[in-house]
PDB file of C-alpha atoms in Angstrom:
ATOM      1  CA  UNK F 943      14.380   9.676-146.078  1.00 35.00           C
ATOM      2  CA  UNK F 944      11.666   8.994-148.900  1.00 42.00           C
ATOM      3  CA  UNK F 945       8.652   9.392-149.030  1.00 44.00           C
ATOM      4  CA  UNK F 946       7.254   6.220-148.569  1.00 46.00           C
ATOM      5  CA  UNK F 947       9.336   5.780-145.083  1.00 53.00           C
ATOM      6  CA  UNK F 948       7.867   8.934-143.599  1.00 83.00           C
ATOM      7  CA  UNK F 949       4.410   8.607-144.756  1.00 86.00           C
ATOM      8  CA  UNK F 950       3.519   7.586-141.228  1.00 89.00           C
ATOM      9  CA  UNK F 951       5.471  10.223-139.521  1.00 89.00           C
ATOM     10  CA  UNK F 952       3.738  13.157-141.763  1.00 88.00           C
ATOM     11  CA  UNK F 953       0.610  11.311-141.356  1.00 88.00           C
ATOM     12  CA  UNK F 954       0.474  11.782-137.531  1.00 87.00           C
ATOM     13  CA  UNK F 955       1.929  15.334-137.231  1.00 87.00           C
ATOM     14  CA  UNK F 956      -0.526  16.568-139.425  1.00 85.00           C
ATOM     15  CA  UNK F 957      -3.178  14.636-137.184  1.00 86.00           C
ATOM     16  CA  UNK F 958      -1.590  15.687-134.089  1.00 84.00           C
ATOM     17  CA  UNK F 959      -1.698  19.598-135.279  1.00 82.00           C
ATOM     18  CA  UNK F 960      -5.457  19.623-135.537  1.00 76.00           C
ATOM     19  CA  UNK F 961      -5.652  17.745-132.305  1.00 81.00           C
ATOM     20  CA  UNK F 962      -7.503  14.610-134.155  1.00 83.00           C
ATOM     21  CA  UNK F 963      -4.742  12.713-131.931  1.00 85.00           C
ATOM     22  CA  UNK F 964      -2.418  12.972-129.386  1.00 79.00           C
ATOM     23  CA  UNK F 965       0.894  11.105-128.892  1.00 79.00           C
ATOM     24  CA  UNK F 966      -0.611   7.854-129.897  1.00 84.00           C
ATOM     25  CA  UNK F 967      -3.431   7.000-132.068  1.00 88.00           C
ATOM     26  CA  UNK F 968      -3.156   5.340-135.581  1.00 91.00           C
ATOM     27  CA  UNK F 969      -2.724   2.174-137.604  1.00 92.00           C
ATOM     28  CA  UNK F 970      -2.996   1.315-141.813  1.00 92.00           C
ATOM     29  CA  UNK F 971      -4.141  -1.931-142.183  1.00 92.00           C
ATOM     30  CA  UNK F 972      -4.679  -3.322-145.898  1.00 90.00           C
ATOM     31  CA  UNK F 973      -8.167  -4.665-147.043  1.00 89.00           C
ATOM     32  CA  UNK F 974      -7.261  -7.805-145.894  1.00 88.00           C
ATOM     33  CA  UNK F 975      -6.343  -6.902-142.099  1.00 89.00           C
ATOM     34  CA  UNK F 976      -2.537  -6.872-142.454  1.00 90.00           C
ATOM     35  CA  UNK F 977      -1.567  -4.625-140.021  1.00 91.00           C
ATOM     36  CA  UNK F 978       1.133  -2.425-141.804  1.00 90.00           C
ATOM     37  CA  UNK F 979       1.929   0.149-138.539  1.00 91.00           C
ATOM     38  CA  UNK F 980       0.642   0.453-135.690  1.00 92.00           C
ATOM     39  CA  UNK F 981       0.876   2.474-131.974  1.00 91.00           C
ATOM     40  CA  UNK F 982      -2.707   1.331-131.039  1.00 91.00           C
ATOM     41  CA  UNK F 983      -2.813  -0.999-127.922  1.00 89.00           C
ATOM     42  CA  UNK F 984      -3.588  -5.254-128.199  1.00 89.00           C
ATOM     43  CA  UNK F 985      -7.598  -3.965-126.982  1.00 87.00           C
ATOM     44  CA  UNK F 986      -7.979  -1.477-129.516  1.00 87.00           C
ATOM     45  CA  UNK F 987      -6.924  -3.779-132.335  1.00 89.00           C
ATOM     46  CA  UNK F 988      -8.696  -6.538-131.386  1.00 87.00           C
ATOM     47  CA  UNK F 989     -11.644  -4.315-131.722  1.00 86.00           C
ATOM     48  CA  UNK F 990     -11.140  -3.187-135.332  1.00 88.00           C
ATOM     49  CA  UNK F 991     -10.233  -6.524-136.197  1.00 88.00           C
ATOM     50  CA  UNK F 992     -13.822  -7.853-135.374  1.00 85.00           C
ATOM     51  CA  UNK F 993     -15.245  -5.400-138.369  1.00 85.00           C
ATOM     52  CA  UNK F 994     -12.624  -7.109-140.337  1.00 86.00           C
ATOM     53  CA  UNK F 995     -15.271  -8.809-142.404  1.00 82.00           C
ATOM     54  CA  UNK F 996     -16.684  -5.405-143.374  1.00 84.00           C
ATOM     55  CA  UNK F 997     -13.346  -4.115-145.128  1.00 87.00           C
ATOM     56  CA  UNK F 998     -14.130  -4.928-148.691  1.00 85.00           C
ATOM     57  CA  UNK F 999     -17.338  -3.679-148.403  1.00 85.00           C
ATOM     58  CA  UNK F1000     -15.868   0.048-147.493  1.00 87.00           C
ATOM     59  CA  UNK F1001     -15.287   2.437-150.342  1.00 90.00           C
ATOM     60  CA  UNK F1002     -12.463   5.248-150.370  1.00 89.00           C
ATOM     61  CA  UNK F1003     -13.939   7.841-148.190  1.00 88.00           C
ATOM     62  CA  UNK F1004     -16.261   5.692-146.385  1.00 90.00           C
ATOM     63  CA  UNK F1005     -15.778   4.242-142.532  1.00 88.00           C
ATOM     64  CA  UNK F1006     -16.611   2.759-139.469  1.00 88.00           C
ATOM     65  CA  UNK F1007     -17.070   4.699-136.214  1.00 87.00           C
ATOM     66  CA  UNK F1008     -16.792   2.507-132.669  1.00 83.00           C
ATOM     67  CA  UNK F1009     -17.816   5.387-130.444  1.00 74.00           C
ATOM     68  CA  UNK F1010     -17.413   5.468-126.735  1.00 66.00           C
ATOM     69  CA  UNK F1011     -18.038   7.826-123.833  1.00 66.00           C
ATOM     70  CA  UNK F1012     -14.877   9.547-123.763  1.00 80.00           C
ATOM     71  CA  UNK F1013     -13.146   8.465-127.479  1.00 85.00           C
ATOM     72  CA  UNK F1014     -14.271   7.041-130.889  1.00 88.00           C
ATOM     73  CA  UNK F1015     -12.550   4.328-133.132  1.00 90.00           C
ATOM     74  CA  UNK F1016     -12.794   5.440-136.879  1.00 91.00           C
ATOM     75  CA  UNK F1017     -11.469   2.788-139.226  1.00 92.00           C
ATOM     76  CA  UNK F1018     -11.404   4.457-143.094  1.00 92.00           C
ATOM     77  CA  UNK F1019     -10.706   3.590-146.642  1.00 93.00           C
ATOM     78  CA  UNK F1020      -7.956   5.247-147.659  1.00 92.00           C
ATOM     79  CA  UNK F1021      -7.257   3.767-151.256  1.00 90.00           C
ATOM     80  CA  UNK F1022      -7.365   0.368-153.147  1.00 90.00           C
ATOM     81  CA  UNK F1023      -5.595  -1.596-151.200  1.00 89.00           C
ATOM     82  CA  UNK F1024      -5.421   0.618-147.784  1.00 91.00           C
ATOM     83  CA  UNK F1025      -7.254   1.441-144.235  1.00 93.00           C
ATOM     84  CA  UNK F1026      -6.350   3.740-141.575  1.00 93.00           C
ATOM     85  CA  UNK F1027      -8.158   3.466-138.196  1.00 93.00           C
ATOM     86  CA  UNK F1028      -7.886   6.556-136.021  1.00 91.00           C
ATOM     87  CA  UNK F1029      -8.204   6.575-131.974  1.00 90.00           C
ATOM     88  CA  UNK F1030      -9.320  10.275-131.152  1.00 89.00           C
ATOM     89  CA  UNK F1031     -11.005  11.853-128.156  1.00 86.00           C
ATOM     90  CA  UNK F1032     -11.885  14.672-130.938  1.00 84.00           C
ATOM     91  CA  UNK F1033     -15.299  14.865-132.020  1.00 83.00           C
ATOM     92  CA  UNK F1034     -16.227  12.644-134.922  1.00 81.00           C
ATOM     93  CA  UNK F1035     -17.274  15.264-137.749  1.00 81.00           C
ATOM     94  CA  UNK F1036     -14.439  17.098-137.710  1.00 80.00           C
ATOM     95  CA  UNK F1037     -11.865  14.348-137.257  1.00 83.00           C
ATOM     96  CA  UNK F1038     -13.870  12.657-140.567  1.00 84.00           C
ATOM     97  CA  UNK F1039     -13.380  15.591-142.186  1.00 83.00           C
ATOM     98  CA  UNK F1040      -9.271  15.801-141.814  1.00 83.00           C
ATOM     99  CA  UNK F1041      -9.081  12.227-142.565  1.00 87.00           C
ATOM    100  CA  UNK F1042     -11.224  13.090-145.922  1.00 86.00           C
ATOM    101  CA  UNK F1043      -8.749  16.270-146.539  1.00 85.00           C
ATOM    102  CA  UNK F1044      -5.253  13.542-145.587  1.00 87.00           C
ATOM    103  CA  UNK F1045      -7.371  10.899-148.149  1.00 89.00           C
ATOM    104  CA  UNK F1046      -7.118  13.761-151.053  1.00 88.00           C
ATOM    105  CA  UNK F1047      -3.648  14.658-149.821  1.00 86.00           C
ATOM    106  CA  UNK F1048      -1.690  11.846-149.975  1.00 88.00           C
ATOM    107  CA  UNK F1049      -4.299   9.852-152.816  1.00 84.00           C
ATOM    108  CA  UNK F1050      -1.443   8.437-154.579  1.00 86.00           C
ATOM    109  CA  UNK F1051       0.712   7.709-151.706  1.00 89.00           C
ATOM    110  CA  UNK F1052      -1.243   5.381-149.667  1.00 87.00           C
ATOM    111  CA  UNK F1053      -1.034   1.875-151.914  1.00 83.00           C
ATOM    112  CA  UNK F1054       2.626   2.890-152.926  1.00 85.00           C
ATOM    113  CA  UNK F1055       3.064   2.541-149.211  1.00 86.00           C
ATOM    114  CA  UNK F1056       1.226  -0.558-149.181  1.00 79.00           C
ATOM    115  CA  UNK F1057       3.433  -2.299-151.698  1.00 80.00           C
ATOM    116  CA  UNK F1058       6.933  -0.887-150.235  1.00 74.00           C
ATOM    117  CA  UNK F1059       5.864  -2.456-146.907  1.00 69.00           C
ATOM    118  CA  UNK F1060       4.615  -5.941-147.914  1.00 56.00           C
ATOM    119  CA  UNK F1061       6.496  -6.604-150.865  1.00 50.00           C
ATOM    120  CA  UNK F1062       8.799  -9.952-150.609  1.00 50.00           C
ATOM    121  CA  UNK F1063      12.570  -9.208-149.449  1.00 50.00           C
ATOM    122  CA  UNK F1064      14.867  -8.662-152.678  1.00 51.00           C
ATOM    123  CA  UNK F1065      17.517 -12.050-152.382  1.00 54.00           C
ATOM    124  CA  UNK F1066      20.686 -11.129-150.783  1.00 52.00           C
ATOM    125  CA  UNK F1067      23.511 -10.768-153.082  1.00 48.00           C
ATOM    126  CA  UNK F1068      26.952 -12.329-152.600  1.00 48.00           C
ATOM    127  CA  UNK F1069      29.334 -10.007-151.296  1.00 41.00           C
ATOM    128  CA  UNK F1070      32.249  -9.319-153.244  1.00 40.00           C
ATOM    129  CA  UNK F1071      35.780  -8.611-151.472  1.00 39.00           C
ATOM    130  CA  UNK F1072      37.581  -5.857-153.659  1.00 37.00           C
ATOM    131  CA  UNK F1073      40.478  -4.693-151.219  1.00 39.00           C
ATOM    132  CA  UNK F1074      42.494  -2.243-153.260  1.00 36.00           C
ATOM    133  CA  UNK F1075      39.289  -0.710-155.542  1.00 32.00           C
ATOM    134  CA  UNK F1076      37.324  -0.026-152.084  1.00 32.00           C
ATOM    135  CA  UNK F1077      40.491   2.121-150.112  1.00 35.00           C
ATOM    136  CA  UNK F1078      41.009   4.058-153.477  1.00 29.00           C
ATOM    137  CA  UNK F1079      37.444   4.760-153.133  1.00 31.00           C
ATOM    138  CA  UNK F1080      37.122   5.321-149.661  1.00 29.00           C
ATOM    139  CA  UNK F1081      40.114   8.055-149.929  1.00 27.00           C
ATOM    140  CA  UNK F1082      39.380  10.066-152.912  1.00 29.00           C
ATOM    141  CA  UNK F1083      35.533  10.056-153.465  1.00 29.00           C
ATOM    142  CA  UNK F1084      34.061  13.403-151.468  1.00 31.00           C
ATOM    143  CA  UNK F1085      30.866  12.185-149.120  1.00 31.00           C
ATOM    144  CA  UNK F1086      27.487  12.603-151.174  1.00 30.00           C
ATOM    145  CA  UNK F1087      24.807  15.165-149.750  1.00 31.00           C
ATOM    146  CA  UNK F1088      21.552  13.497-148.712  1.00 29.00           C
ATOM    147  CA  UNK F1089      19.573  13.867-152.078  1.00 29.00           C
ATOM    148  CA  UNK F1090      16.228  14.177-150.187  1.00 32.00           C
ATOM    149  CA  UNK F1091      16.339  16.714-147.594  1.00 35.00           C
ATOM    150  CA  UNK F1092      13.716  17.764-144.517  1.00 37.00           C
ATOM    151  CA  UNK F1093      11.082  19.543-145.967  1.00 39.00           C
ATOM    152  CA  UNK F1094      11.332  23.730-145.632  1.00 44.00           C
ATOM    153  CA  UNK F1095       9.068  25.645-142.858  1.00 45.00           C
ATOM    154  CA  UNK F1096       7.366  27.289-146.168  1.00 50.00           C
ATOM    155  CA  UNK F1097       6.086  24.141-147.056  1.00 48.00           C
ATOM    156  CA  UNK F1098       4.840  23.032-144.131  1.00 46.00           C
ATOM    157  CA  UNK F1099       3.273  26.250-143.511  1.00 52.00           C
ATOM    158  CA  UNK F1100       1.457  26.251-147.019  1.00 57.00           C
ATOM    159  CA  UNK F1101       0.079  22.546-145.817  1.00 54.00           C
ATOM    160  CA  UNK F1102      -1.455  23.696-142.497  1.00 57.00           C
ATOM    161  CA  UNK F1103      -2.714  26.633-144.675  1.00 61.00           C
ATOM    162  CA  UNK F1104      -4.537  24.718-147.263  1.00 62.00           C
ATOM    163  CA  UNK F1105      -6.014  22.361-144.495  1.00 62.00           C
ATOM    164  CA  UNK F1106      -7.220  25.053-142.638  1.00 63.00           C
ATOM    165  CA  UNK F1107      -8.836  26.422-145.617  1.00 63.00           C
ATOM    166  CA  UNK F1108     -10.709  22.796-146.560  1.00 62.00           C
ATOM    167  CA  UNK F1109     -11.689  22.528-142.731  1.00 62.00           C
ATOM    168  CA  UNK F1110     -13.093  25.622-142.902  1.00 61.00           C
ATOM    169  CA  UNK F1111     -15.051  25.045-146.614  1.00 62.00           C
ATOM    170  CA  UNK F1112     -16.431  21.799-144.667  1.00 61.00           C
ATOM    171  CA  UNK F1113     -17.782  23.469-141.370  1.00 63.00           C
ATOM    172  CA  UNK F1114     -20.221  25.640-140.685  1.00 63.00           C
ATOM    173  CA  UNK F1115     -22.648  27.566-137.623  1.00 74.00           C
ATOM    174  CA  UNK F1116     -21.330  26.316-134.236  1.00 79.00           C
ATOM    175  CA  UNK F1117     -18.369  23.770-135.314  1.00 82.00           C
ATOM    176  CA  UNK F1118     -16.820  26.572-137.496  1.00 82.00           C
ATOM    177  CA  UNK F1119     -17.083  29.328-135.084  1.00 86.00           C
ATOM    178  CA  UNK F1120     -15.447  26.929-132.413  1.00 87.00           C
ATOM    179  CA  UNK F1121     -12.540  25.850-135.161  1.00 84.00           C
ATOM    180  CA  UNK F1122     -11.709  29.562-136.015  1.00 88.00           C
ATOM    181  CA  UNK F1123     -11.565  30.413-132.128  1.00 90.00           C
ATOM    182  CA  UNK F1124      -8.912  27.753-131.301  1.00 89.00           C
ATOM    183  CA  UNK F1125      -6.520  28.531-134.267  1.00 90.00           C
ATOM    184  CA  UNK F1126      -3.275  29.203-132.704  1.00 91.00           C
ATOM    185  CA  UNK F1127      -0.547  31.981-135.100  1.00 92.00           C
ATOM    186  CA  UNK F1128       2.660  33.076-135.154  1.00 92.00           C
ATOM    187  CA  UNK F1129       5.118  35.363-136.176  1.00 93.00           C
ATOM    188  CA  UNK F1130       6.525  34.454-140.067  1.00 92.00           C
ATOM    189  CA  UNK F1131      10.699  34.694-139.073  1.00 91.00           C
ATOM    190  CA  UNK F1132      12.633  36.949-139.300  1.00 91.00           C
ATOM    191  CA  UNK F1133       9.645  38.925-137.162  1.00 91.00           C
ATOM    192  CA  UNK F1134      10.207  38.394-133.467  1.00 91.00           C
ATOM    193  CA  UNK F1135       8.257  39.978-130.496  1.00 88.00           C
ATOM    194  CA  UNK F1136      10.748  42.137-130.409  1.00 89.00           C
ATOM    195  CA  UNK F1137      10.939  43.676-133.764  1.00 90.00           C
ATOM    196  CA  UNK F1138       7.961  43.155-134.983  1.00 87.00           C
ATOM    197  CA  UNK F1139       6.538  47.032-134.148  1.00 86.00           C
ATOM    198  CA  UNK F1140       9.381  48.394-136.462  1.00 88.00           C
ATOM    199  CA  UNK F1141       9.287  46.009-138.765  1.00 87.00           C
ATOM    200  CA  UNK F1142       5.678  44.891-139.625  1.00 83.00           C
ATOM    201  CA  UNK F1143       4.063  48.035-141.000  1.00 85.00           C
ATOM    202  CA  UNK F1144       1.240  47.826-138.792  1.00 86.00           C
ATOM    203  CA  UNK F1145      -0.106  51.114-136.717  1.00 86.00           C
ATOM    204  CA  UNK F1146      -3.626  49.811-134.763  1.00 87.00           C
ATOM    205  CA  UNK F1147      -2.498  49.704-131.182  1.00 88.00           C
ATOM    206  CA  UNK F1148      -4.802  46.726-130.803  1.00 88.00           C
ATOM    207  CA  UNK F1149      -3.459  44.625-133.914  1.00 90.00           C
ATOM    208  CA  UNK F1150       0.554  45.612-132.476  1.00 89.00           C
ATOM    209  CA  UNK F1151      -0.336  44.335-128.701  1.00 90.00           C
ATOM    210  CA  UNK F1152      -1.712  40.885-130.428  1.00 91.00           C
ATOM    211  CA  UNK F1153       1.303  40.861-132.790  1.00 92.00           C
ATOM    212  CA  UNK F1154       3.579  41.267-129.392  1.00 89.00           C
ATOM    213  CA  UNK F1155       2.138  38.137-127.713  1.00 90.00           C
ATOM    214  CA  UNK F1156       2.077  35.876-130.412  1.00 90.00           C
ATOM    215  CA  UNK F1157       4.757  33.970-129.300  1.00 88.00           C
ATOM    216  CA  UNK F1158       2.609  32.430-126.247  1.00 87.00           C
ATOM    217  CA  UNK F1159       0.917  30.292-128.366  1.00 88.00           C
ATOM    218  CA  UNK F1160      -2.323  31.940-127.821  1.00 90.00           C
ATOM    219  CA  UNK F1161      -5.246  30.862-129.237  1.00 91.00           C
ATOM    220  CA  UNK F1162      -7.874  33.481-131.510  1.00 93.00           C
ATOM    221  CA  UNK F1163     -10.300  33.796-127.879  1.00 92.00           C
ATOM    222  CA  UNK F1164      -7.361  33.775-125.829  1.00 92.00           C
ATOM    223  CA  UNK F1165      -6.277  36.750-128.319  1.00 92.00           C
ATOM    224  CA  UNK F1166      -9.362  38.566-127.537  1.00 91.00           C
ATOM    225  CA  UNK F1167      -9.959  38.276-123.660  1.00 91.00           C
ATOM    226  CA  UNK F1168      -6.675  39.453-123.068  1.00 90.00           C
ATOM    227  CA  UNK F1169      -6.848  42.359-125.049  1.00 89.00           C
ATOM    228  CA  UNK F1170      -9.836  43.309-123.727  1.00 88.00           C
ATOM    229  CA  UNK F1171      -8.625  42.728-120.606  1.00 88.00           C
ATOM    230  CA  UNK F1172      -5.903  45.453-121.644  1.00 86.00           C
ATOM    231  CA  UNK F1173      -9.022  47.623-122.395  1.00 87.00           C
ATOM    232  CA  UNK F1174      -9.840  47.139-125.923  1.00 87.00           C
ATOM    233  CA  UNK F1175     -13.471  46.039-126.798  1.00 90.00           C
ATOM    234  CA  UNK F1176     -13.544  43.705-129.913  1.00 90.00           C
ATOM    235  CA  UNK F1177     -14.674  40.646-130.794  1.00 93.00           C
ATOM    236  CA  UNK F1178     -12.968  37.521-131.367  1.00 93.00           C
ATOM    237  CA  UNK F1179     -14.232  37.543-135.380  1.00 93.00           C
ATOM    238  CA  UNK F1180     -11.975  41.153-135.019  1.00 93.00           C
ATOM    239  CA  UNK F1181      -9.250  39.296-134.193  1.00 93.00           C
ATOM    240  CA  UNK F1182      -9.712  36.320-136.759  1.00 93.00           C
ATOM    241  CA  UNK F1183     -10.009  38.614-139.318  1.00 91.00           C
ATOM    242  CA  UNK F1184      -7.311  41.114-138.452  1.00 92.00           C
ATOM    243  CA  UNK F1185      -4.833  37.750-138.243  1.00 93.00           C
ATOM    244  CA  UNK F1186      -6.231  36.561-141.468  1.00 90.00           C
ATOM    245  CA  UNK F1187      -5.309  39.715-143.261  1.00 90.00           C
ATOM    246  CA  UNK F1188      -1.689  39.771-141.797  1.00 91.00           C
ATOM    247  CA  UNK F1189      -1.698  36.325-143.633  1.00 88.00           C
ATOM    248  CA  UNK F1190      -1.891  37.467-146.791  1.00 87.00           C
ATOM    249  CA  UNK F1191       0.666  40.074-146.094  1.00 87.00           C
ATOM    250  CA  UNK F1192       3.296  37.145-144.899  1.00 89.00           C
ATOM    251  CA  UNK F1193       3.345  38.936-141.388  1.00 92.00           C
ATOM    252  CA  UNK F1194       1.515  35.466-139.488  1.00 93.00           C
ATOM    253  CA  UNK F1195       0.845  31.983-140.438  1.00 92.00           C
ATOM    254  CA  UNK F1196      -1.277  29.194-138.591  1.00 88.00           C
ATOM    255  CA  UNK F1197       0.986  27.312-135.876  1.00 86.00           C
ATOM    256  CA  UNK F1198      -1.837  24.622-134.967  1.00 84.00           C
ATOM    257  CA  UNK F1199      -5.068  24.837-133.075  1.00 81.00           C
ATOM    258  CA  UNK F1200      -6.004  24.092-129.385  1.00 78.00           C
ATOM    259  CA  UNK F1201      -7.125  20.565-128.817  1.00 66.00           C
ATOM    260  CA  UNK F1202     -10.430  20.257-126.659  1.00 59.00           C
TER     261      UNK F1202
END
């Protein structure tokens, strides 16, 4: 698959990770309108569409926010020739400030998408009928390996990594302390629940009961009531911290955060 056929796909699964959407929830749309994909519903197009006049007038970074009681419409430059309108129930600062961290991200990407998906059909070339060339072929050439393959778990780990640390450089008082709290980790393979008290190097009752319940996808709070339920007393900055230096040590990575 290249990489201008799964732009969309990596688009909304690093959307859906922070919780900026769910299932459903975005559309790129050139300056002019041209809808270029789209899972939004007939209503919530028809909305963008009537700010249509203020595309060219948007510069990269910049938007328009349609906010309502229980969601908010956020229609954004993404490039030269490119918008992307976002339908989240997520508050507005942060979800601006993951569509500003996907705008660096994929810079280059986002008109090279553009042109792949409106550019005029290449004419259809006559078919040519070679019968004895195309069975020697068939029967002696070995199948090719896909030259582009799925990217590895390392690399997606290293993206939610980076976001998290740009989220984190953008927030601050209340809205960070909330992000930190819902970050959801996990073992780094081949640690398991199971092995991980032999094989992790770590001692701290406290830090080897939160490396044992990892796997329940449990976020930083979550972490710290039920330990203290157990009858620890810490804080949940303990337990952000504590996971944070396990990081480093390639014991945990970030698995996503709790949507609100």
């Amino acid at each position: 698959m290249s990489e201008d056929s799964d732009l969309v796909d990596r688009l909304k699964e690093e959307l859906r990770t922070f919780g900026a959407i769910s299932e459903n929830g975005l559309a790129l749309l050139t300056m002019k309108g041209e809808v270029l994909y789209t899972d939004l519903t007939d209503d919530i197009q028809q909305k963008i569409m009537l700010f249509k006049p203020s595309f060219p007038g948007l510069t990269v970074g910049s938007n328009i926010t349609l906010a309502a009681e229980n969601e908010s419409i956020i229609v954004i430059r993404t490039s030269k020739q490119m918008l992307m309108a976002i339908q989240t129930q997520q508050r507005v600062g942060f979800t601006l400030v993951m569509l500003s961290t996907l705008i660096k991200r994929y810079a280059t990407e986002f008109d090279k998408y553009a042109k792949t998906i409106t550019k005029p059909p290449k004419p259809k070339a006559e078919p040519k009928v070679v019968v004895a060339e195309a069975e020697l072929e068939t029967i002696t050439k070995a199948p090719v390996e896909a030259a582009v393959a799925e990217p590895p778990i390392e690399a997606v780990t290293e993206v939610l990594a980076e976001m998290a640390e740009e989220v984190e450089g953008a927030l601050v008082g209340e809205e960070l302390e909330a992000y930190q709290k819902s970050l959801i980790y996990e073992l780094i393979p081949p640690l398991t629940p199971e092995n991980v008290l032999d094989k992790s190097g770590v001692w701290n009752r406290a830090s080897r009961l939160m490396l044992r319940n990892l796997d329940q996808d449990l976020t930083v709070d979550e972490l710290r009531e039920g330990l203290n339920n157990a009858g620890f007393d810490i804080t949940w900055q303990w337990v952000y911290e504590t996971l944070r230096a396990l990081e480093t040590r390639g014991t945990v990575r970030i698995k996503g955060k709790r949507e609100e």
